[in-house]
Amino acid sequence: MGRYLVTGGAGYVGSHLVLALLDAGHQVTVYDNLRQGHTQAVLPPATLIQADLADRITLDCTLADGPWDAVFHFAALSLVGESMQRPFFYLAENAGLGIGLIDSCVRHGVSKFVLSSTANLFGNPQRIPIDEAEHIEPGSPYGESKLMLERALFWADRIHGLRSACLRYFNAAGADSQGRLGEDHNPETHLIPLVIDAALGRRQEIAVFGQDYPTPDGTCIRDYIHVADLAQAHLRALDALDHRSVTYNLGNGAGHSVMDVIRTVEQVSGRAVPVRMADRRAGDPAVLVAGSDLLRRETGWAPRFDALPTIVAHALAWREAHAGGYEKK
Ligand code: UDP
């Protein structure tokens, strides 16, 4: 049994990782300021420290209260669009506070660190699927802030021997298959929950951002990966850290257009989705699909819930049962 610290463990992906650790019999402490996370997403026996990464005293005390077998770092601002409006806020919060965390980990003898990184590192991909050899050109200050953390971790390994796994997620989606956790952002900006809300009559319609992309139906293509499969990939990456630091792209390797997602939600829910065609959203690349061969080959990871109807069914089940998200059932 291991003992793990998870920053941002009350958020969407972080909470599903906590659950995967608990299900595997580990002991987990969540460190989260609850600005975006939810107390209800921290399931017992995990414990919650409600604090900000900027609170260096609480952070240092928490790390001193080890030993920690690894630190998983999810806590971050994560809206690409917002980061284009507030670049220095994103860089200071995500990169600045993240580097403070890495520094604290080094000072307290943590030997393994897992970073939630992003496909936004590839703002202008030359080849699809996108593998780890793709050139890095962050699409936004959000992506840049994650790149800064990847680089800080490179030096943390080289100088201090802190091993790290950088996992570059594509589009996290779905919910715990047993309905224990789900996706609850405020405001919600992600496609699948918004389309589900339109199907459930909780929104008037879904706006399709752009129909003139160079894709078969003209709408953007993304690689939707089940949040539970993402969580499992973190456990596999953690094992890989016994040998060396690693960096992996993390997706299913299959692309689905915005219209594919809408049709799938209609099929799975049995309800029509009102659609409105809208302009392109700034900064959206036409196609983002991951090449995750390296992760599969090196760690044996394989997705369990890679079928889009399964991802949608799990997301739909949780959203139907939680009309107002975690706070209002
Ligand atoms: N999208 C859309 N309407 C919405 C929200 C998203 O057409 O109301 C599109 C968006 O332009 C992108 C895809 O759906 O092509 C996935 O967007 P999301 O925000 O879920 O994830 P991203 O790919 O930006 O990380």
Coordinates of C-alpha atoms and ligand atoms in Angstrom, one line a residue:
M1 CA 0.0 0.0 0.0
G2 CA 1.3 3.4 -0.9
R3 CA 0.6 6.9 0.5
Y4 CA -0.1 9.6 -2.1
L5 CA -0.7 13.3 -2.2
V6 CA -2.9 14.6 -5.0
T7 CA -3.2 18.3 -5.7
G8 CA -6.4 19.2 -7.4
G9 CA -7.8 15.8 -6.3
A10 CA -11.3 17.4 -5.9
G11 CA -11.5 18.3 -9.6
Y12 CA -12.7 16.3 -12.5
V13 CA -9.6 14.2 -13.6
G14 CA -8.0 14.4 -10.2
S15 CA -11.0 12.9 -8.3
H16 CA -11.1 10.0 -10.7
L17 CA -7.4 9.3 -10.1
V18 CA -8.0 9.4 -6.3
L19 CA -10.7 6.9 -6.8
A20 CA -8.4 4.6 -8.8
L21 CA -5.8 4.9 -6.0
L22 CA -8.4 4.1 -3.3
D23 CA -9.8 1.2 -5.4
A24 CA -6.2 -0.2 -5.5
G25 CA -6.0 0.0 -1.7
H26 CA -3.8 3.0 -1.3
Q27 CA -3.9 5.9 1.2
V28 CA -4.7 9.3 -0.4
T29 CA -4.6 12.9 0.8
V30 CA -6.1 15.5 -1.5
Y31 CA -4.7 19.1 -1.5
D32 CA -7.3 21.4 -3.2
N33 CA -8.4 25.0 -2.7
L34 CA -11.9 24.0 -3.9
R35 CA -12.1 27.0 -6.2
Q36 CA -13.0 24.6 -9.0
G37 CA -13.1 21.3 -7.1
H38 CA -15.9 19.9 -5.0
T39 CA -15.8 18.5 -1.4
Q40 CA -18.3 15.8 -2.5
A41 CA -15.8 14.6 -5.1
V42 CA -13.3 13.6 -2.4
L43 CA -14.6 10.2 -1.4
P44 CA -13.7 8.6 1.9
P45 CA -11.3 7.3 3.1
A46 CA -9.4 10.0 1.2
T47 CA -8.7 13.0 3.3
L48 CA -9.0 16.6 2.2
I49 CA -6.7 19.5 3.0
Q50 CA -8.4 22.7 1.8
A51 CA -5.6 25.0 0.9
D52 CA -4.0 26.9 -1.9
L53 CA -0.7 26.1 -3.5
A54 CA 0.2 29.8 -2.8
D55 CA 0.0 29.0 0.9
R56 CA 3.6 27.9 1.2
I57 CA 3.4 27.2 5.0
T58 CA 0.5 24.7 4.6
L59 CA 2.1 23.2 1.5
D60 CA 5.5 22.7 3.3
C61 CA 3.8 21.3 6.4
T62 CA 1.8 18.9 4.2
L63 CA 4.9 17.7 2.4
A64 CA 6.9 17.5 5.6
D65 CA 4.1 15.1 6.9
G66 CA 5.5 12.3 4.7
P67 CA 6.8 10.1 3.6
W68 CA 4.9 10.4 0.3
D69 CA 5.4 7.6 -2.3
A70 CA 4.5 10.1 -5.0
V71 CA 2.8 13.5 -5.6
F72 CA 0.2 13.8 -8.4
H73 CA -0.2 17.4 -9.5
F74 CA -3.6 18.3 -11.1
A75 CA -4.3 21.6 -9.4
A76 CA -4.4 24.2 -12.2
L77 CA -6.4 26.7 -14.1
S78 CA -7.5 24.9 -17.3
L79 CA -9.5 27.1 -19.7
V80 CA -7.6 27.7 -22.9
G81 CA -9.8 30.6 -23.9
E82 CA -9.4 32.3 -20.5
S83 CA -5.7 31.9 -20.7
M84 CA -5.7 33.9 -23.9
Q85 CA -7.3 36.8 -22.1
R86 CA -5.3 36.5 -18.8
P87 CA -1.9 35.1 -19.9
F88 CA 0.2 36.3 -17.0
F89 CA -2.4 35.1 -14.5
Y90 CA -2.2 31.6 -16.0
L91 CA 1.6 31.6 -16.2
A92 CA 1.9 32.8 -12.6
E93 CA -0.7 30.5 -11.2
N94 CA 0.0 27.3 -13.1
A95 CA 3.8 27.6 -13.7
G96 CA 4.7 29.7 -10.7
L97 CA 2.8 27.8 -8.1
G98 CA 3.6 24.5 -9.8
I99 CA 7.3 25.2 -9.6
G100 CA 6.9 26.1 -5.9
L101 CA 5.3 22.7 -5.4
I102 CA 8.2 20.9 -7.2
D103 CA 10.7 22.8 -5.1
S104 CA 8.8 21.8 -1.9
C105 CA 8.8 18.1 -3.1
V106 CA 12.5 18.2 -3.7
R107 CA 13.2 19.7 -0.2
H108 CA 11.1 17.1 1.5
G109 CA 12.6 14.1 -0.3
V110 CA 9.7 13.1 -2.6
S111 CA 11.1 10.8 -5.3
K112 CA 8.2 10.6 -7.8
F113 CA 6.0 13.2 -9.3
V114 CA 3.2 12.8 -11.9
L115 CA 2.1 15.9 -13.9
S116 CA -1.2 16.4 -15.5
S117 CA 0.0 18.0 -18.8
T118 CA -1.9 18.7 -22.0
A119 CA -2.4 18.2 -25.8
N120 CA -2.4 22.0 -25.9
L121 CA 1.4 21.7 -26.1
F122 CA 0.7 20.8 -29.8
G123 CA -0.8 24.0 -31.0
N124 CA 0.1 23.4 -34.6
P125 CA 0.6 19.6 -35.2
Q126 CA 2.2 18.6 -38.4
R127 CA 1.3 14.9 -38.2
I128 CA -1.9 13.1 -37.0
P129 CA -1.9 11.0 -34.8
I130 CA 0.3 13.2 -32.6
D131 CA 3.2 11.2 -31.1
E132 CA 5.8 12.3 -28.6
A133 CA 8.2 13.3 -31.5
E134 CA 5.8 16.1 -32.6
H135 CA 7.3 19.6 -32.3
I136 CA 6.1 21.5 -29.3
E137 CA 4.4 24.9 -29.9
P138 CA 1.9 25.6 -27.1
G139 CA -1.5 26.8 -28.5
S140 CA -2.1 29.1 -25.5
P141 CA -0.6 30.5 -22.3
Y142 CA -2.3 27.5 -20.6
G143 CA -0.3 25.1 -22.7
E144 CA 2.8 27.2 -22.2
S145 CA 2.4 27.0 -18.4
K146 CA 2.3 23.2 -18.6
L147 CA 5.4 23.2 -20.8
M148 CA 7.2 25.3 -18.2
L149 CA 6.3 22.6 -15.6
E150 CA 7.5 19.8 -17.9
R151 CA 10.8 21.7 -18.2
A152 CA 11.1 22.4 -14.5
L153 CA 10.6 18.6 -13.9
F154 CA 13.4 17.8 -16.4
W155 CA 15.8 19.9 -14.3
A156 CA 14.4 18.5 -11.0
D157 CA 15.3 15.0 -12.3
R158 CA 18.7 16.1 -13.6
I159 CA 19.8 18.0 -10.6
H160 CA 17.9 16.4 -7.7
G161 CA 16.9 13.0 -9.0
L162 CA 13.1 13.6 -8.7
R163 CA 11.6 11.2 -11.2
S164 CA 8.5 12.5 -13.1
A165 CA 5.8 11.3 -15.5
C166 CA 4.3 14.0 -17.8
L167 CA 1.0 12.9 -19.2
R168 CA -0.3 15.0 -22.0
Y169 CA -4.1 14.4 -22.1
F170 CA -6.3 14.8 -25.1
N171 CA -10.0 15.3 -24.3
A172 CA -11.0 13.8 -20.9
A173 CA -14.6 12.7 -20.9
G174 CA -17.1 10.3 -19.3
A175 CA -17.6 9.5 -15.6
D176 CA -16.9 6.7 -13.1
S177 CA -18.7 3.6 -14.5
Q178 CA -20.3 3.0 -11.1
G179 CA -21.7 6.6 -11.0
R180 CA -19.6 7.6 -7.9
L181 CA -18.0 10.6 -9.6
G182 CA -18.7 12.8 -12.7
E183 CA -17.8 16.0 -14.5
D184 CA -18.9 19.3 -12.9
H185 CA -17.3 22.5 -14.2
N186 CA -18.6 26.0 -13.5
P187 CA -18.9 27.3 -16.1
E188 CA -19.1 24.2 -18.2
T189 CA -17.3 24.7 -21.5
H190 CA -16.7 21.1 -22.7
L191 CA -18.5 19.6 -25.6
I192 CA -19.9 16.3 -24.2
P193 CA -21.5 17.7 -21.0
L194 CA -23.0 20.6 -23.0
V195 CA -24.5 18.3 -25.7
I196 CA -25.9 16.0 -22.9
D197 CA -27.5 19.1 -21.3
A198 CA -29.0 20.1 -24.6
A199 CA -30.4 16.5 -25.0
L200 CA -31.8 16.6 -21.4
G201 CA -33.5 19.9 -22.1
R202 CA -31.3 21.8 -19.6
R203 CA -29.9 24.0 -22.3
Q204 CA -31.7 25.4 -25.3
E205 CA -29.2 24.1 -27.9
I206 CA -25.6 23.3 -28.6
A207 CA -23.6 25.7 -30.7
V208 CA -21.3 24.0 -33.2
F209 CA -18.2 26.1 -33.4
G210 CA -17.2 26.1 -37.1
Q211 CA -18.4 23.9 -40.0
D212 CA -15.6 24.8 -42.5
Y213 CA -12.7 22.9 -41.1
P214 CA -10.7 20.6 -43.4
T215 CA -12.4 17.5 -42.0
P216 CA -15.0 15.1 -43.6
D217 CA -18.0 16.9 -42.1
G218 CA -16.3 20.3 -41.6
T219 CA -16.4 20.2 -37.8
C220 CA -13.4 19.8 -35.4
I221 CA -12.1 16.3 -34.6
R222 CA -10.9 15.4 -31.1
D223 CA -9.7 12.3 -29.3
Y224 CA -12.1 11.7 -26.4
I225 CA -10.6 9.5 -23.7
H226 CA -12.5 8.1 -20.7
V227 CA -11.5 9.7 -17.4
A228 CA -11.2 6.3 -15.8
D229 CA -8.8 5.2 -18.5
L230 CA -6.8 8.3 -17.9
A231 CA -6.7 7.5 -14.2
Q232 CA -5.4 4.0 -15.0
A233 CA -2.7 5.5 -17.2
H234 CA -1.4 7.5 -14.2
L235 CA -1.0 4.2 -12.2
R236 CA 0.9 2.6 -15.1
A237 CA 3.1 5.7 -15.5
L238 CA 3.8 5.6 -11.8
D239 CA 5.2 2.1 -12.1
A240 CA 7.4 3.2 -15.0
L241 CA 9.0 5.7 -12.6
D242 CA 10.7 2.8 -10.9
H243 CA 13.1 3.0 -13.8
R244 CA 13.2 6.5 -15.2
S245 CA 11.3 9.7 -15.9
V246 CA 8.7 9.4 -18.7
T247 CA 6.6 11.6 -21.0
Y248 CA 3.5 10.2 -22.8
N249 CA 0.7 11.4 -25.0
L250 CA -2.5 10.1 -23.7
G251 CA -5.6 9.5 -25.8
N252 CA -7.4 6.6 -27.6
G253 CA -5.9 7.3 -31.0
A254 CA -9.4 7.7 -32.6
G255 CA -10.9 11.0 -33.7
H256 CA -14.6 12.0 -33.5
S257 CA -16.0 15.2 -35.0
V258 CA -18.4 17.5 -33.1
M259 CA -21.2 16.2 -35.2
D260 CA -20.2 12.6 -34.4
V261 CA -20.5 13.5 -30.7
I262 CA -23.9 15.1 -31.1
R263 CA -25.2 12.0 -33.1
T264 CA -23.8 9.7 -30.4
V265 CA -25.5 11.6 -27.6
E266 CA -28.8 11.4 -29.6
Q267 CA -28.4 7.7 -30.0
V268 CA -27.4 6.9 -26.4
S269 CA -30.0 9.2 -24.8
G270 CA -32.8 8.5 -27.3
R271 CA -33.5 12.3 -27.5
A272 CA -33.0 14.9 -30.2
V273 CA -30.3 17.6 -29.6
P274 CA -31.1 21.1 -30.9
V275 CA -28.1 22.3 -32.9
R276 CA -27.1 25.9 -33.9
M277 CA -24.3 26.5 -36.3
A278 CA -21.9 29.1 -34.9
D279 CA -18.6 30.7 -35.8
R280 CA -15.3 29.1 -35.2
R281 CA -13.9 29.4 -31.6
A282 CA -10.5 31.1 -31.5
G283 CA -7.6 28.8 -31.2
D284 CA -9.3 25.5 -32.1
P285 CA -7.0 23.3 -34.2
A286 CA -9.0 21.2 -36.8
V287 CA -7.8 17.8 -35.7
L288 CA -6.2 16.6 -32.4
V289 CA -5.7 12.9 -32.1
A290 CA -3.2 11.2 -29.9
G291 CA -0.6 8.6 -30.8
S292 CA -0.4 6.7 -27.5
D293 CA 1.7 3.8 -28.8
L294 CA 4.6 4.6 -26.6
L295 CA 2.5 4.5 -23.4
R296 CA 0.9 1.2 -24.5
R297 CA 4.2 -0.3 -25.5
E298 CA 6.2 0.8 -22.4
T299 CA 3.6 0.4 -19.7
G300 CA 1.0 -2.1 -21.0
W301 CA -1.8 0.4 -20.6
A302 CA -4.9 -0.1 -22.8
P303 CA -8.1 1.8 -22.6
R304 CA -11.2 -0.1 -21.3
F305 CA -13.9 2.3 -22.3
D306 CA -12.6 3.6 -25.6
A307 CA -16.0 3.4 -27.5
L308 CA -17.6 6.8 -27.7
P309 CA -21.1 5.5 -26.9
T310 CA -19.7 4.1 -23.6
I311 CA -18.0 7.4 -22.7
V312 CA -21.2 9.2 -23.5
A313 CA -23.4 6.7 -21.6
H314 CA -21.3 7.1 -18.4
A315 CA -21.3 10.9 -18.7
L316 CA -25.1 10.9 -19.3
A317 CA -25.8 8.6 -16.3
W318 CA -24.0 10.9 -13.9
R319 CA -25.5 14.1 -15.3
E320 CA -29.0 12.7 -15.3
A321 CA -28.6 11.8 -11.6
H322 CA -26.9 15.2 -10.7
A323 CA -29.0 17.9 -12.3
G324 CA -27.1 20.7 -10.5
G325 CA -23.8 19.0 -10.3
Y326 CA -22.3 17.8 -7.0
E327 CA -23.9 20.5 -4.9
K328 CA -27.5 19.9 -5.9
K329 CA -28.4 16.3 -6.6
Ligands
UDP1 N1 -17.3 22.7 -29.2 C1 -18.5 23.2 -29.8 N2 -19.4 23.7 -29.1 C2 -19.3 23.9 -27.7 C3 -18.2 23.4 -27.1 C4 -17.2 22.9 -27.8 O1 -18.6 23.0 -31.1 O2 -20.3 24.5 -27.1 C5 -16.2 22.1 -30.0 C6 -14.9 22.8 -29.8 O3 -14.8 23.9 -30.8 C7 -13.9 21.7 -30.1 C8 -14.6 20.4 -29.6 O4 -16.0 20.8 -29.5 O5 -13.7 21.5 -31.5 C9 -14.1 20.0 -28.2 O6 -14.2 21.2 -27.3 P1 -13.9 21.1 -25.8 O7 -14.0 22.5 -25.2 O8 -14.8 20.0 -25.2 O9 -12.4 20.6 -25.7 P2 -11.0 21.1 -26.3 O10 -10.8 20.3 -27.5 O11 -11.2 22.6 -26.5 O12 -10.0 20.8 -25.2

